[in-house]
JSON list of C-alpha atoms in Angstrom, two decimals:
[
{"chain": "A", "resi": 1, "resn": "MET", "atom": "CA", "xyz": [159.38, -16.01, 80.02]},
{"chain": "A", "resi": 2, "resn": "VAL", "atom": "CA", "xyz": [159.23, -19.31, 78.15]},
{"chain": "A", "resi": 3, "resn": "ARG", "atom": "CA", "xyz": [161.04, -20.65, 75.10]},
{"chain": "A", "resi": 4, "resn": "CYS", "atom": "CA", "xyz": [159.63, -21.93, 71.84]},
{"chain": "A", "resi": 5, "resn": "ALA", "atom": "CA", "xyz": [160.23, -25.68, 71.51]},
{"chain": "A", "resi": 6, "resn": "HIS", "atom": "CA", "xyz": [161.07, -25.34, 67.80]},
{"chain": "A", "resi": 7, "resn": "CYS", "atom": "CA", "xyz": [163.11, -22.17, 67.29]},
{"chain": "A", "resi": 8, "resn": "GLY", "atom": "CA", "xyz": [164.18, -21.43, 70.87]},
{"chain": "A", "resi": 9, "resn": "LYS", "atom": "CA", "xyz": [162.82, -17.87, 70.77]},
{"chain": "A", "resi": 10, "resn": "SER", "atom": "CA", "xyz": [162.04, -16.29, 74.17]},
{"chain": "A", "resi": 11, "resn": "LEU", "atom": "CA", "xyz": [158.35, -15.47, 74.60]},
{"chain": "A", "resi": 12, "resn": "ASP", "atom": "CA", "xyz": [156.07, -13.85, 77.14]},
{"chain": "A", "resi": 13, "resn": "GLU", "atom": "CA", "xyz": [153.55, -16.29, 78.57]},
{"chain": "A", "resi": 14, "resn": "LYS", "atom": "CA", "xyz": [150.78, -14.27, 76.90]},
{"chain": "A", "resi": 15, "resn": "GLU", "atom": "CA", "xyz": [152.31, -14.78, 73.44]},
{"chain": "A", "resi": 16, "resn": "ALA", "atom": "CA", "xyz": [153.11, -18.47, 73.88]},
{"chain": "A", "resi": 17, "resn": "LEU", "atom": "CA", "xyz": [150.84, -21.04, 72.24]},
{"chain": "A", "resi": 18, "resn": "ARG", "atom": "CA", "xyz": [150.30, -24.62, 73.37]},
{"chain": "A", "resi": 19, "resn": "HIS", "atom": "CA", "xyz": [150.49, -27.09, 70.51]},
{"chain": "A", "resi": 20, "resn": "LYS", "atom": "CA", "xyz": [149.38, -30.70, 70.77]},
{"chain": "A", "resi": 21, "resn": "LYS", "atom": "CA", "xyz": [151.77, -33.06, 69.08]},
{"chain": "A", "resi": 22, "resn": "LYS", "atom": "CA", "xyz": [150.66, -36.16, 67.20]},
{"chain": "A", "resi": 23, "resn": "ASP", "atom": "CA", "xyz": [151.77, -38.40, 70.06]},
{"chain": "A", "resi": 24, "resn": "GLY", "atom": "CA", "xyz": [149.45, -36.53, 72.46]},
{"chain": "A", "resi": 25, "resn": "GLY", "atom": "CA", "xyz": [152.07, -34.44, 74.23]},
{"chain": "A", "resi": 26, "resn": "GLU", "atom": "CA", "xyz": [152.07, -30.66, 74.40]},
{"chain": "A", "resi": 27, "resn": "GLU", "atom": "CA", "xyz": [154.76, -28.18, 73.52]},
{"chain": "A", "resi": 28, "resn": "ILE", "atom": "CA", "xyz": [155.04, -24.41, 73.75]},
{"chain": "A", "resi": 29, "resn": "ILE", "atom": "CA", "xyz": [155.60, -22.67, 70.43]},
{"chain": "A", "resi": 30, "resn": "CYS", "atom": "CA", "xyz": [155.65, -19.14, 69.01]},
{"chain": "A", "resi": 31, "resn": "ARG", "atom": "CA", "xyz": [153.20, -17.82, 66.41]},
{"chain": "A", "resi": 32, "resn": "ASP", "atom": "CA", "xyz": [155.75, -18.17, 63.59]},
{"chain": "A", "resi": 33, "resn": "CYS", "atom": "CA", "xyz": [156.32, -21.85, 64.37]},
{"chain": "A", "resi": 34, "resn": "PHE", "atom": "CA", "xyz": [152.55, -22.36, 64.69]},
{"chain": "A", "resi": 35, "resn": "LYS", "atom": "CA", "xyz": [152.18, -21.19, 61.09]},
{"chain": "A", "resi": 36, "resn": "GLU", "atom": "CA", "xyz": [155.04, -23.42, 59.98]},
{"chain": "A", "resi": 37, "resn": "ILE", "atom": "CA", "xyz": [153.62, -26.51, 61.74]},
{"chain": "A", "resi": 38, "resn": "THR", "atom": "CA", "xyz": [149.93, -26.10, 60.93]},
{"chain": "A", "resi": 39, "resn": "GLY", "atom": "CA", "xyz": [150.13, -24.24, 57.63]},
{"chain": "A", "resi": 40, "resn": "ILE", "atom": "CA", "xyz": [147.84, -21.45, 58.85]},
{"chain": "A", "resi": 41, "resn": "ASP", "atom": "CA", "xyz": [148.57, -18.32, 60.83]},
{"chain": "A", "resi": 42, "resn": "TYR", "atom": "CA", "xyz": [147.21, -18.11, 64.37]},
{"chain": "A", "resi": 43, "resn": "GLN", "atom": "CA", "xyz": [144.95, -15.11, 63.65]},
{"chain": "A", "resi": 44, "resn": "THR", "atom": "CA", "xyz": [143.05, -17.04, 60.96]},
{"chain": "A", "resi": 45, "resn": "PHE", "atom": "CA", "xyz": [142.91, -20.14, 63.16]},
{"chain": "A", "resi": 46, "resn": "ALA", "atom": "CA", "xyz": [141.43, -18.15, 66.08]},
{"chain": "A", "resi": 47, "resn": "TYR", "atom": "CA", "xyz": [138.87, -16.50, 63.77]},
{"chain": "A", "resi": 48, "resn": "ARG", "atom": "CA", "xyz": [137.73, -19.83, 62.34]},
{"chain": "A", "resi": 49, "resn": "ARG", "atom": "CA", "xyz": [137.50, -21.35, 65.81]},
{"chain": "A", "resi": 50, "resn": "GLU", "atom": "CA", "xyz": [135.31, -18.49, 67.07]},
{"chain": "A", "resi": 51, "resn": "ASN", "atom": "CA", "xyz": [133.18, -18.69, 63.92]},
{"chain": "A", "resi": 52, "resn": "ALA", "atom": "CA", "xyz": [132.65, -22.42, 64.53]},
{"chain": "A", "resi": 53, "resn": "LYS", "atom": "CA", "xyz": [131.49, -21.75, 68.12]},
{"chain": "A", "resi": 54, "resn": "GLN", "atom": "CA", "xyz": [129.00, -19.14, 66.93]},
{"chain": "A", "resi": 55, "resn": "THR", "atom": "CA", "xyz": [127.72, -21.45, 64.19]},
{"chain": "A", "resi": 56, "resn": "ILE", "atom": "CA", "xyz": [127.10, -24.26, 66.67]},
{"chain": "A", "resi": 57, "resn": "PHE", "atom": "CA", "xyz": [125.24, -21.88, 68.99]},
{"chain": "A", "resi": 58, "resn": "ALA", "atom": "CA", "xyz": [123.08, -20.59, 66.11]},
{"chain": "A", "resi": 59, "resn": "VAL", "atom": "CA", "xyz": [122.23, -24.10, 64.89]},
{"chain": "A", "resi": 60, "resn": "VAL", "atom": "CA", "xyz": [121.33, -25.35, 68.39]},
{"chain": "A", "resi": 61, "resn": "PHE", "atom": "CA", "xyz": [119.12, -22.29, 68.91]},
{"chain": "A", "resi": 62, "resn": "CYS", "atom": "CA", "xyz": [117.40, -22.84, 65.54]},
{"chain": "A", "resi": 63, "resn": "LEU", "atom": "CA", "xyz": [116.82, -26.52, 66.30]},
{"chain": "A", "resi": 64, "resn": "ALA", "atom": "CA", "xyz": [115.25, -25.64, 69.66]},
{"chain": "A", "resi": 65, "resn": "ALA", "atom": "CA", "xyz": [112.98, -23.11, 67.93]},
{"chain": "A", "resi": 66, "resn": "THR", "atom": "CA", "xyz": [112.12, -25.74, 65.31]},
{"chain": "A", "resi": 67, "resn": "VAL", "atom": "CA", "xyz": [111.08, -28.27, 67.96]},
{"chain": "A", "resi": 68, "resn": "TYR", "atom": "CA", "xyz": [108.97, -25.61, 69.66]},
{"chain": "A", "resi": 69, "resn": "ALA", "atom": "CA", "xyz": [107.32, -24.66, 66.35]},
{"chain": "A", "resi": 70, "resn": "PHE", "atom": "CA", "xyz": [106.65, -28.31, 65.53]},
{"chain": "A", "resi": 71, "resn": "VAL", "atom": "CA", "xyz": [105.00, -28.94, 68.90]},
{"chain": "A", "resi": 72, "resn": "GLU", "atom": "CA", "xyz": [103.02, -25.69, 69.08]},
{"chain": "A", "resi": 73, "resn": "LYS", "atom": "CA", "xyz": [102.15, -24.97, 65.42]},
{"chain": "A", "resi": 74, "resn": "GLY", "atom": "CA", "xyz": [102.35, -28.34, 63.68]},
{"chain": "A", "resi": 75, "resn": "PRO", "atom": "CA", "xyz": [104.48, -30.29, 61.19]},
{"chain": "A", "resi": 76, "resn": "LEU", "atom": "CA", "xyz": [104.47, -27.62, 58.47]},
{"chain": "A", "resi": 77, "resn": "TRP", "atom": "CA", "xyz": [106.16, -25.12, 60.80]},
{"chain": "A", "resi": 78, "resn": "GLY", "atom": "CA", "xyz": [108.58, -27.84, 61.93]},
{"chain": "A", "resi": 79, "resn": "VAL", "atom": "CA", "xyz": [109.65, -28.54, 58.34]},
{"chain": "A", "resi": 80, "resn": "LEU", "atom": "CA", "xyz": [110.01, -24.82, 57.68]},
{"chain": "A", "resi": 81, "resn": "GLY", "atom": "CA", "xyz": [112.18, -24.59, 60.82]},
{"chain": "A", "resi": 82, "resn": "LEU", "atom": "CA", "xyz": [114.42, -27.41, 59.58]},
{"chain": "A", "resi": 83, "resn": "VAL", "atom": "CA", "xyz": [114.87, -25.69, 56.21]},
{"chain": "A", "resi": 84, "resn": "LEU", "atom": "CA", "xyz": [115.78, -22.43, 57.94]},
{"chain": "A", "resi": 85, "resn": "THR", "atom": "CA", "xyz": [118.18, -24.26, 60.27]},
{"chain": "A", "resi": 86, "resn": "VAL", "atom": "CA", "xyz": [120.00, -25.78, 57.30]},
{"chain": "A", "resi": 87, "resn": "LEU", "atom": "CA", "xyz": [120.21, -22.35, 55.66]},
{"chain": "A", "resi": 88, "resn": "VAL", "atom": "CA", "xyz": [121.60, -20.81, 58.85]},
{"chain": "A", "resi": 89, "resn": "TYR", "atom": "CA", "xyz": [124.21, -23.55, 59.02]},
{"chain": "A", "resi": 90, "resn": "LEU", "atom": "CA", "xyz": [125.23, -23.17, 55.39]},
{"chain": "A", "resi": 91, "resn": "PHE", "atom": "CA", "xyz": [125.53, -19.39, 55.49]},
{"chain": "A", "resi": 92, "resn": "ALA", "atom": "CA", "xyz": [127.08, -19.15, 58.97]},
{"chain": "A", "resi": 93, "resn": "SER", "atom": "CA", "xyz": [129.73, -21.79, 58.39]},
{"chain": "A", "resi": 94, "resn": "LYS", "atom": "CA", "xyz": [130.94, -20.29, 55.14]},
{"chain": "A", "resi": 95, "resn": "ALA", "atom": "CA", "xyz": [134.72, -19.83, 55.36]},
{"chain": "A", "resi": 96, "resn": "ARG", "atom": "CA", "xyz": [135.88, -16.29, 54.71]}
]
């Protein structure tokens, strides 16, 4: 069991969140205090973080395919790959 640094609520270690303060230190907080401090609930934060990871993976994969297409098929395919990469980025990174 740990305690929230803000409200003093007792938490299981699984429920506790580590929050980085502006001075670089860390503190353990509950989900309610996380929402109060950051202005967003933890569920939404975790979803957006996972979405960002998937977007980065998709863009890196598309760029690798674009380089391959440019080398093997020529500049026209490379430009088409860049356009598709930008579209993947724009549609995948859309906040929901």
